[in-house]
Coordinates of C-alpha atoms in Angstrom, one line a residue:
M289 CA 6.1 33.1 71.9
I290 CA 8.8 35.3 70.4
F291 CA 9.6 32.9 67.6
R292 CA 6.0 32.5 66.8
I293 CA 5.8 36.4 66.4
F294 CA 8.9 36.3 64.2
R295 CA 7.3 33.7 61.9
L296 CA 4.3 36.0 61.2
L297 CA 6.4 38.9 60.1
S298 CA 7.1 40.1 56.6
P299 CA 10.4 39.3 55.0
S300 CA 11.4 43.0 55.4
H301 CA 10.8 43.0 59.0
K302 CA 12.7 39.7 59.5
L303 CA 15.6 41.3 57.7
K304 CA 15.4 44.3 59.8
L305 CA 15.5 42.2 63.0
K306 CA 18.6 40.4 61.7
L307 CA 20.3 43.7 61.1
F308 CA 19.4 44.8 64.6
F309 CA 20.9 41.9 66.2
L310 CA 24.0 42.3 64.1
F311 CA 24.2 46.0 65.2
M312 CA 23.5 44.8 68.8
I313 CA 26.7 42.7 68.8
T314 CA 28.7 45.6 67.4
T315 CA 27.3 47.9 70.3
S316 CA 28.4 45.2 72.8
I317 CA 31.9 45.1 71.4
A318 CA 32.0 49.0 71.5
E319 CA 31.0 48.8 75.2
I320 CA 33.8 46.3 75.9
V321 CA 36.4 48.5 74.0
S322 CA 35.3 51.5 76.0
I323 CA 35.8 49.7 79.4
A324 CA 39.1 48.1 78.3
S325 CA 40.4 51.6 77.2
L326 CA 39.8 52.7 80.8
V327 CA 42.7 50.5 82.1
P328 CA 45.4 52.3 79.9
F329 CA 43.8 55.7 80.7
L330 CA 43.9 55.2 84.5
T331 CA 47.4 53.7 84.3
A332 CA 48.5 56.8 82.3
I333 CA 47.1 59.1 84.8
T334 CA 48.6 57.4 87.9
N335 CA 51.8 55.9 86.5
P336 CA 52.6 56.8 83.0
Q337 CA 56.0 55.4 83.0
K338 CA 54.6 51.9 83.9
L339 CA 52.4 52.1 80.8
Y340 CA 55.2 53.4 78.6
N341 CA 57.3 50.4 79.6
F342 CA 54.4 48.0 78.9
E343 CA 55.3 45.7 75.9
L344 CA 51.7 45.7 74.4
M345 CA 51.9 49.4 74.2
R346 CA 55.0 49.4 71.9
P347 CA 53.2 49.4 68.6
L348 CA 51.1 52.4 69.6
I349 CA 54.2 54.3 71.0
D350 CA 56.1 53.6 67.8
F351 CA 53.2 54.5 65.5
F352 CA 52.7 57.9 67.1
S353 CA 56.5 58.4 67.5
I354 CA 56.2 58.9 71.3
Y355 CA 59.6 59.3 72.9
S356 CA 58.6 60.3 76.5
Y357 CA 56.1 58.6 78.9
K358 CA 54.6 62.1 79.5
D359 CA 53.6 62.4 75.9
L360 CA 51.7 59.1 76.2
I361 CA 49.0 60.6 78.5
F362 CA 47.3 62.9 75.8
P363 CA 46.7 60.0 73.1
V364 CA 45.6 57.4 75.7
T365 CA 43.1 60.1 77.2
M366 CA 41.9 60.7 73.6
L367 CA 41.5 57.0 73.0
F368 CA 39.4 56.6 76.1
I369 CA 37.2 59.6 75.1
S370 CA 36.9 58.4 71.6
T371 CA 35.8 54.8 72.7
A372 CA 33.4 56.2 75.2
L373 CA 31.8 58.5 72.7
F374 CA 31.6 55.8 70.1
A375 CA 30.1 53.4 72.5
G376 CA 27.6 56.0 73.6
A377 CA 26.7 56.8 69.9
C378 CA 26.1 53.1 69.2
R379 CA 23.8 52.8 72.2
I380 CA 21.8 55.8 71.0
Y381 CA 21.4 54.5 67.5
L382 CA 20.5 51.1 68.9
V383 CA 17.7 52.7 70.9
Y384 CA 16.5 54.6 67.8
F385 CA 16.7 51.5 65.6
M386 CA 14.7 49.5 68.3
S387 CA 12.0 52.1 68.5
K388 CA 11.5 52.4 64.8
I389 CA 11.4 48.6 64.2
T390 CA 9.1 48.2 67.2
Y391 CA 6.4 50.5 66.0
S392 CA 6.8 49.4 62.5
I393 CA 6.2 45.7 63.5
T394 CA 3.3 46.8 65.8
A395 CA 1.7 48.6 62.9
E396 CA 2.1 45.3 60.8
I397 CA 0.6 43.1 63.5
S398 CA -2.3 45.6 64.1
S399 CA -3.3 45.2 60.4
M400 CA -2.9 41.4 60.8
I401 CA -5.3 41.4 63.7
Y402 CA -7.8 43.6 61.8
K403 CA -7.5 41.4 58.8
G404 CA -7.9 38.3 61.0
Y405 CA -11.2 39.6 62.4
L406 CA -12.5 40.4 59.0
M407 CA -11.7 37.0 57.6
K408 CA -13.8 35.4 60.5
D409 CA -17.1 33.8 59.3
Y410 CA -20.3 35.6 59.6
L411 CA -21.5 33.4 62.5
Y412 CA -18.5 34.4 64.6
H413 CA -19.3 38.1 64.0
I414 CA -23.0 37.8 64.9
S415 CA -22.1 35.8 68.1
T416 CA -19.1 37.9 69.3
S417 CA -19.3 41.1 70.9
K418 CA -17.9 44.1 68.7
D419 CA -16.4 45.4 72.0
V420 CA -14.1 42.4 72.3
M421 CA -12.8 42.9 68.7
L422 CA -12.5 46.6 69.2
D423 CA -10.5 46.1 72.4
M424 CA -8.2 43.5 70.6
I425 CA -7.5 45.7 67.6
V426 CA -7.1 49.1 69.3
N427 CA -5.9 48.4 72.6
K428 CA -4.2 45.0 72.9
S429 CA -2.4 45.3 69.4
N430 CA -1.1 48.8 70.2
N431 CA -0.2 48.2 73.8
S432 CA 0.5 44.5 74.5
M433 CA 2.2 43.7 71.3
R434 CA 4.2 46.9 71.3
N435 CA 5.3 46.1 74.8
I436 CA 6.2 42.6 74.1
I437 CA 8.2 43.6 71.0
L438 CA 10.0 46.5 72.5
S439 CA 10.8 44.4 75.7
S440 CA 11.9 41.5 73.6
L441 CA 14.4 43.6 71.7
T442 CA 15.5 45.4 74.8
L443 CA 15.9 42.0 76.6
G444 CA 18.0 40.6 73.7
S445 CA 20.2 43.6 73.4
S446 CA 20.6 43.8 77.1
I447 CA 21.7 40.3 77.5
A448 CA 24.1 40.6 74.6
I449 CA 25.8 43.7 76.2
F450 CA 25.6 42.2 79.5
S451 CA 27.2 38.8 78.5
I452 CA 30.1 40.4 76.7
I453 CA 31.0 42.8 79.5
V454 CA 30.8 40.1 82.1
L455 CA 32.9 37.8 80.1
A456 CA 35.7 40.5 79.8
L457 CA 35.4 41.3 83.4
F458 CA 35.6 37.5 84.2
I459 CA 38.9 37.4 82.2
Y460 CA 40.2 40.5 84.1
N461 CA 39.2 39.4 87.6
W462 CA 37.1 36.2 87.7
L463 CA 36.7 36.1 91.5
V464 CA 35.3 39.6 92.0
T465 CA 33.1 39.3 88.9
S466 CA 31.6 35.9 90.0
V467 CA 30.8 37.1 93.5
A468 CA 29.1 40.3 92.1
I469 CA 27.1 38.7 89.5
L470 CA 25.8 35.9 91.7
F471 CA 25.0 38.5 94.4
F472 CA 23.1 41.0 92.1
G473 CA 21.6 38.2 90.0
G474 CA 20.2 36.4 93.0
I475 CA 18.5 39.5 94.3
Y476 CA 16.8 40.0 90.9
F477 CA 15.9 36.4 90.6
F478 CA 14.4 36.5 94.2
A479 CA 12.5 39.6 93.4
D480 CA 11.0 38.0 90.2
F481 CA 10.0 34.9 92.3
I482 CA 8.1 36.7 94.9
T483 CA 6.3 39.0 92.7
R484 CA 5.3 36.4 90.1
T485 CA 1.8 35.7 91.5
K486 CA 1.0 39.4 91.9
T487 CA 2.1 40.2 88.3
R488 CA -0.1 37.4 86.9
S489 CA -3.1 38.7 89.0
N490 CA -2.6 42.2 87.8
N491 CA -2.5 41.1 84.1
H492 CA -5.8 39.3 84.4
I493 CA -7.3 42.5 86.0
I494 CA -6.0 44.7 83.2
S495 CA -7.1 42.4 80.4
E496 CA -10.7 41.9 81.9
F497 CA -11.5 45.4 82.9
S498 CA -10.1 47.0 79.7
Y499 CA -12.6 45.1 77.7
K500 CA -15.4 46.1 80.2
N501 CA -14.3 49.8 80.1
I502 CA -14.6 49.8 76.3
R503 CA -18.0 48.2 76.5
E504 CA -19.1 50.7 79.0
I505 CA -18.0 53.7 76.8
K506 CA -19.6 52.3 73.7
E507 CA -22.9 51.6 75.5
S508 CA -23.1 55.1 77.1
L509 CA -22.3 56.9 73.9
G510 CA -24.7 54.6 71.9
S511 CA -27.6 55.5 74.2
I512 CA -26.7 59.2 74.9
K513 CA -30.1 60.3 73.9
N514 CA -31.7 58.1 76.6
A515 CA -29.1 58.9 79.0
I516 CA -29.5 62.7 78.9
L517 CA -33.4 62.3 78.9
A518 CA -33.3 60.0 81.9
G519 CA -30.5 62.1 83.8
V520 CA -28.4 59.0 84.3
T521 CA -25.1 60.3 82.9
D522 CA -23.6 60.1 86.4
Y523 CA -24.4 56.4 86.5
F524 CA -22.1 55.9 83.4
V525 CA -19.4 58.2 84.9
E526 CA -19.3 56.3 88.0
N527 CA -19.1 53.0 86.3
F528 CA -16.2 54.3 84.1
I529 CA -14.4 55.5 87.2
S530 CA -14.8 52.3 89.0
L531 CA -13.5 50.2 86.0
N532 CA -10.8 52.6 85.2
S533 CA -9.4 52.9 88.8
K534 CA -9.2 49.1 88.9
I535 CA -7.1 49.1 85.7
K536 CA -4.8 51.9 86.7
S537 CA -4.3 50.3 90.2
A538 CA -3.1 47.1 88.5
Q539 CA -0.9 49.1 86.1
A540 CA 0.7 51.1 88.9
S541 CA 1.4 47.9 90.9
N542 CA 3.0 46.4 87.8
V543 CA 5.2 49.6 87.3
F544 CA 6.2 49.4 91.0
I545 CA 7.1 45.7 90.7
S546 CA 9.2 46.4 87.5
N547 CA 11.1 49.3 88.8
S548 CA 11.4 48.9 92.6
P549 CA 14.6 46.5 92.6
R550 CA 16.7 49.1 90.7
Y551 CA 17.1 51.6 93.7
F552 CA 18.0 48.8 96.1
I553 CA 20.5 47.4 93.7
E554 CA 22.1 50.7 93.0
A555 CA 22.6 51.2 96.8
L556 CA 24.1 47.8 97.1
G557 CA 26.3 48.5 94.1
M558 CA 27.9 51.3 96.0
V559 CA 28.4 49.0 99.0
V560 CA 30.1 46.5 96.7
I561 CA 32.4 49.1 95.4
A562 CA 33.3 50.2 98.9
V563 CA 34.1 46.6 100.1
I564 CA 36.3 46.2 97.0
A565 CA 38.1 49.4 97.8
Y566 CA 38.6 48.5 101.4
N567 CA 40.0 45.0 100.6
L568 CA 42.5 46.8 98.2
S569 CA 43.5 49.4 100.7
D570 CA 46.4 47.3 101.9
S571 CA 48.0 47.1 98.6
E572 CA 50.9 49.4 98.0
D573 CA 50.4 49.5 94.2
V574 CA 48.2 52.7 93.9
T575 CA 47.9 52.2 90.0
Y576 CA 46.6 48.7 90.5
I577 CA 44.0 50.0 93.1
F578 CA 42.9 52.8 90.9
T579 CA 42.7 50.6 87.8
I580 CA 40.6 47.9 89.3
L581 CA 38.4 50.3 91.1
G582 CA 38.0 52.3 87.9
V583 CA 37.1 49.2 85.8
F584 CA 34.6 47.9 88.4
V585 CA 33.1 51.4 89.0
L586 CA 32.5 51.9 85.2
S587 CA 31.5 48.4 84.7
T588 CA 28.9 48.7 87.5
Q589 CA 27.7 52.0 86.1
K590 CA 27.0 50.1 82.9
L591 CA 25.7 46.8 84.2
L592 CA 23.3 47.8 86.8
P593 CA 21.0 49.6 84.4
I594 CA 21.3 46.7 82.0
M595 CA 20.4 44.2 84.8
Q596 CA 17.5 46.4 85.6
K597 CA 16.5 46.4 81.8
I598 CA 16.7 42.6 81.8
Y599 CA 14.5 42.3 84.8
N600 CA 12.0 45.0 83.7
S601 CA 11.7 43.5 80.1
N602 CA 11.2 40.0 81.5
K603 CA 8.4 41.4 83.7
V604 CA 6.7 43.3 80.9
I605 CA 6.8 40.3 78.6
K606 CA 5.1 38.3 81.4
Q607 CA 2.6 41.0 81.9
N608 CA 1.6 41.0 78.3
T609 CA 1.8 37.3 77.6
I610 CA -2.0 36.7 77.9
Q611 CA -3.1 39.3 75.4
A612 CA -0.1 38.4 73.0
E613 CA -1.1 34.7 73.0
Q614 CA -4.7 35.6 72.0
I615 CA -3.4 38.0 69.2
I616 CA -0.9 35.5 67.8
S617 CA -3.4 32.6 67.8
L618 CA -5.9 34.9 65.9
I619 CA -3.3 35.8 63.3
E620 CA -2.1 32.1 62.9
E621 CA -5.7 31.1 62.4
A622 CA -6.3 33.7 59.8
D623 CA -3.1 32.9 57.9
A624 CA -4.1 29.1 57.8
L625 CA -7.6 30.0 56.6
Q626 CA -6.2 32.3 53.9
K627 CA -3.8 29.6 52.6
N628 CA -6.6 27.1 52.7
N629 CA -8.9 29.4 50.7
L630 CA -6.3 30.3 48.0
S631 CA -5.3 26.6 47.5
K632 CA -9.0 25.6 46.9
T633 CA -10.6 28.7 45.3
I634 CA -12.9 27.6 42.3
A635 CA -14.6 30.5 40.5
L636 CA -18.4 30.9 39.8
K637 CA -18.0 33.3 36.9
D638 CA -21.7 33.8 36.5
F639 CA -25.1 32.8 37.8
K640 CA -26.9 31.2 34.8
D641 CA -29.7 28.9 35.9
A642 CA -31.1 28.5 39.5
I643 CA -30.6 28.6 43.3
I644 CA -31.7 25.3 44.8
F645 CA -32.0 24.5 48.5
K646 CA -31.9 20.8 49.0
D647 CA -32.7 19.3 52.4
V648 CA -31.1 22.1 54.2
K649 CA -31.0 22.1 58.0
F650 CA -29.8 25.0 60.2
S651 CA -29.9 25.6 63.9
F652 CA -28.7 28.4 66.2
G653 CA -27.4 26.5 69.1
S654 CA -30.2 24.0 70.2
K655 CA -33.0 26.0 68.4
V656 CA -33.7 24.6 64.9
I657 CA -34.5 27.3 62.4
F658 CA -34.8 25.2 59.3
N659 CA -35.1 21.4 58.7
H660 CA -35.4 19.6 55.4
L661 CA -35.7 23.0 53.6
N662 CA -36.4 22.6 49.8
F663 CA -37.1 25.1 47.2
T664 CA -35.9 26.5 43.8
L665 CA -35.4 30.1 42.7
K666 CA -34.9 30.7 38.9
K667 CA -32.5 33.2 37.5
G668 CA -34.2 36.5 36.7
S669 CA -37.0 36.0 39.3
R670 CA -38.4 38.9 41.3
V671 CA -39.0 37.1 44.7
A672 CA -40.9 38.5 47.8
V673 CA -39.8 36.8 51.0
V674 CA -42.7 37.1 53.5
G675 CA -43.5 35.6 56.9
E676 CA -43.9 36.5 60.7
S677 CA -41.1 38.1 62.6
G678 CA -38.6 35.6 63.9
V679 CA -39.5 32.7 61.6
G680 CA -36.0 33.0 59.8
K681 CA -36.3 35.3 56.8
T682 CA -33.0 37.0 57.3
T683 CA -31.3 33.7 58.2
L684 CA -32.6 32.2 55.0
L685 CA -30.9 34.9 53.0
D686 CA -27.7 34.7 55.1
L687 CA -27.7 31.0 54.1
L688 CA -28.3 31.9 50.4
M689 CA -25.5 34.5 50.4
G690 CA -23.0 32.0 52.1
L691 CA -22.7 33.9 55.1
L692 CA -24.0 30.9 57.2
S693 CA -23.4 27.3 56.3
P694 CA -26.2 24.5 56.5
E695 CA -25.6 21.7 59.1
T696 CA -26.9 19.2 56.6
G697 CA -28.0 19.4 53.0
N698 CA -26.8 21.6 50.2
I699 CA -27.3 25.1 48.6
I700 CA -26.8 24.4 44.9
I701 CA -26.0 27.2 42.4
D702 CA -26.1 26.0 38.7
N703 CA -25.6 22.4 39.7
K704 CA -22.6 23.2 41.9
A705 CA -22.9 22.9 45.7
L706 CA -21.7 25.9 47.6
S707 CA -18.6 25.1 49.5
T708 CA -15.5 26.8 50.9
D709 CA -14.1 26.2 47.4
N710 CA -16.4 28.4 45.6
I711 CA -18.1 30.5 48.3
A712 CA -16.0 33.7 47.7
S713 CA -16.8 33.9 44.0
W714 CA -20.5 33.3 44.6
R715 CA -20.5 36.2 47.2
S716 CA -19.0 38.5 44.5
L717 CA -22.1 38.0 42.3
L718 CA -24.4 39.3 45.0
S719 CA -25.4 42.7 46.3
H720 CA -27.1 43.1 49.7
V721 CA -29.2 46.1 51.0
P722 CA -29.9 45.7 54.8
Q723 CA -32.7 47.4 56.7
D724 CA -30.3 49.8 58.3
C725 CA -27.7 50.5 55.7
F726 CA -24.1 51.3 56.8
L727 CA -22.7 54.6 55.4
S728 CA -19.2 55.9 56.1
N729 CA -18.0 59.3 56.8
K730 CA -17.0 59.9 53.2
T731 CA -18.4 61.5 50.0
I732 CA -21.7 60.3 48.5
Q733 CA -19.9 58.8 45.4
E734 CA -17.5 56.9 47.6
N735 CA -20.5 55.5 49.6
V736 CA -22.3 54.4 46.4
A737 CA -19.0 52.9 45.0
F738 CA -18.4 50.9 48.2
A739 CA -14.7 50.2 49.1
I740 CA -13.5 51.5 45.7
P741 CA -10.6 54.0 45.7
K742 CA -11.9 57.5 44.7
N743 CA -9.7 57.7 41.6
L744 CA -11.1 54.4 40.2
I745 CA -14.8 55.3 40.7
N746 CA -16.9 55.3 37.5
M747 CA -19.1 58.3 38.0
K748 CA -21.5 57.5 35.1
R749 CA -22.3 54.2 36.8
V750 CA -22.7 56.1 40.2
I751 CA -25.2 58.6 38.7
R752 CA -27.0 55.9 36.9
A753 CA -27.5 53.9 40.1
C754 CA -28.5 56.9 41.9
K755 CA -31.1 57.7 39.3
Q756 CA -32.5 54.3 39.5
A757 CA -32.6 54.5 43.3
Q758 CA -34.6 57.8 43.1
V759 CA -31.9 59.7 44.9
H760 CA -30.1 61.7 42.2
D761 CA -32.3 64.8 42.4
F762 CA -31.7 65.1 46.0
I763 CA -28.0 64.7 45.6
N764 CA -28.0 67.4 42.9
S765 CA -29.7 69.8 45.4
L766 CA -26.7 69.7 47.7
P767 CA -24.0 72.4 47.3
E768 CA -21.2 69.7 46.8
K769 CA -23.5 67.2 45.0
Y770 CA -21.8 63.9 44.7
N771 CA -18.7 65.2 46.8
T772 CA -20.8 65.9 49.8
I773 CA -19.5 64.2 52.9
I774 CA -22.4 62.6 54.7
G775 CA -21.1 62.0 58.1
S776 CA -20.6 58.8 60.0
G777 CA -23.6 56.6 59.6
G778 CA -25.1 59.0 57.1
R779 CA -26.1 61.4 59.9
V780 CA -26.8 64.4 57.6
L781 CA -29.3 62.2 55.7
S782 CA -33.0 61.2 56.6
G783 CA -33.5 57.6 57.0
G784 CA -35.2 57.4 53.5
Q785 CA -32.3 59.1 51.8
A786 CA -29.8 56.9 53.4
Q787 CA -31.7 53.8 52.4
R788 CA -31.8 54.8 48.8
L789 CA -28.1 55.4 48.8
G790 CA -27.8 51.8 50.0
I791 CA -30.1 50.6 47.2
A792 CA -27.9 52.8 44.7
R793 CA -24.7 51.0 46.1
A794 CA -26.3 47.6 45.3
L795 CA -27.2 48.8 41.8
Y796 CA -23.6 50.2 41.1
Q797 CA -22.3 46.8 41.7
K798 CA -23.9 45.3 38.6
S799 CA -24.5 42.0 40.6
S800 CA -26.3 39.1 39.3
V801 CA -28.5 38.9 42.4
I802 CA -29.8 41.8 44.4
I803 CA -31.1 41.1 47.9
L804 CA -33.0 43.6 49.9
D805 CA -33.7 42.9 53.6
E806 CA -36.7 45.1 54.3
A807 CA -34.7 47.9 52.6
T808 CA -37.7 49.9 51.5
N809 CA -39.5 49.9 54.8
S810 CA -38.2 53.4 55.8
L811 CA -39.2 55.0 52.4
D812 CA -42.5 57.0 52.0
K813 CA -45.1 55.1 49.7
I814 CA -44.4 57.3 46.6
T815 CA -40.5 56.8 46.8
E816 CA -41.0 53.1 47.7
E817 CA -43.1 52.6 44.4
S818 CA -40.5 54.5 42.4
V819 CA -37.7 52.4 43.7
L820 CA -39.5 49.2 43.3
L821 CA -40.4 50.1 39.7
S822 CA -36.7 50.8 39.0
L823 CA -36.0 47.3 40.3
K824 CA -38.7 45.8 38.2
K825 CA -37.1 47.5 35.1
L826 CA -33.7 46.0 35.8
P827 CA -32.7 43.4 33.1
S828 CA -34.2 40.0 33.2
T829 CA -30.7 38.6 33.8
I830 CA -30.7 40.0 37.3
T831 CA -32.5 38.3 40.1
V832 CA -34.1 40.3 42.8
I833 CA -35.1 39.0 46.3
I834 CA -36.9 41.2 48.6
I835 CA -37.9 40.5 52.3
T836 CA -40.9 42.6 52.9
H837 CA -43.9 43.3 54.9
S838 CA -45.3 45.7 52.3
K839 CA -48.0 44.9 49.9
T840 CA -46.5 47.4 47.5
S841 CA -43.5 45.3 47.1
L842 CA -45.6 42.3 46.0
K843 CA -46.7 44.3 42.9
V844 CA -43.2 44.1 41.3
C845 CA -42.6 40.4 42.2
D846 CA -43.5 37.4 40.2
T847 CA -42.7 34.9 43.0
L848 CA -43.8 34.7 46.6
L849 CA -41.6 32.6 49.1
K850 CA -43.7 32.2 52.2
I851 CA -41.8 31.2 55.4
S852 CA -43.5 29.8 58.4
R853 CA -42.7 27.6 61.3
K854 CA -43.9 24.7 59.4
G855 CA -41.6 25.4 56.4
V856 CA -41.3 27.1 53.1
K857 CA -44.0 27.4 50.4
I858 CA -43.4 28.9 46.9
E859 CA -46.2 30.5 44.9
K860 CA -46.4 32.4 41.7
I861 CA -47.9 35.9 41.9

């Protein structure tokens, strides 16, 4: 799984990870040097003359012109202090480097997840709960992936430092080192084995109830008016408490499982040191006793936290594996889709002739919506789509816009069948105004020029589109005019004003085809007539398609597309 994550990363992050592992090796060597420098330091303290006569110390003695064994104590002490401080500085920087790269990679993966969902086809979006996507983007990407990445880096650095220290200790005293590692390692392995099932159960609880918790919050806030009027806010609070307590209980259990071995191991570490000291007590070489005890005490002080980190990181990785696998699969699927689209894209530069539905069949599950659907819409037509509720008017337009794909048959644009090769360029020629137009918490001009950076907005086009949509006078009456921030969902606007902004957005885009899905229903009759008249006056090169129940809309249309359960019928008006 770690290698799958690595393959997804940008080249800059891959380089940073390589630099991290290089510095990790440097830190490991610094730790070994700091432990190794303890031997001459303790020897200098207990028996400086022995150290002075040691052959390997001659180069240092000659370099510093040391003529007495007593003069050796200070430089050896400074050497030990310097190596200890350098090793500590390396560890501190390693933690800093690890934190920075973890959150940087997490941010990149979050954007990949967001992009992955946006690249999903429309059918996925209408059949998948938004709560699932929100939970994945906000919670699982920021929490699970961060935990996986941080724990993986911690695990890697800890194993590297642990291995090099143990190797040095093995060379110094292989018997004591072997017994200690087998003993402590066995305890951690046993702890991991007996808690594996409980950890897996906790992970499933956290994953399942986190999603349910978000859904509960979203539903309660979305129906807050009804909740207040019905006096049922306590119901939502109790549900939240119930779900949240299950999540926190599972999280607390995981924290206990991850950290509990540490204290038991620390106590046993002191026992091991005491046993080593007892076995060495018969030796008359005090320097040897102090040196070997000092080396193993310092090594234990370094190794026990590292062993705990290895155990803890391994647990955290396992705890987050389920969510991480979901995230990686989503990103890999989006990458494959993007590469496929880039390799096959064929541009439809313009709409010149006609839209043809030829033997189109489409179903939602087992329910057949259209079967052998055949009709033609000419460029420049003003088309009114009418029919009873539930017969598939919106579905028909979703097929026309390429948001849904027919099971059989073809949708043909200027003698070219719509396919994955040209669907993106076809969509770029369309503008869609839904019944409930989405407006973001930005200025009016930014909402009209949808998803265009503010510095690139053409204000002349914005004003012209708003005039055509009969909303310019209202905007000019506002204190901030086109710079007015309208609030999330356009909450400072009436329904009719918000809808007219949606129509202005479609007109701003200068599309070849404008599609209105009951977009004039919330307008008063006078405003509706004005907006429809503006649509009628659009150049004849623009095709307008309107789903409507209003007879007023029929006055500006030249083609009637009747949809019934028996099929589709086209009439001239």
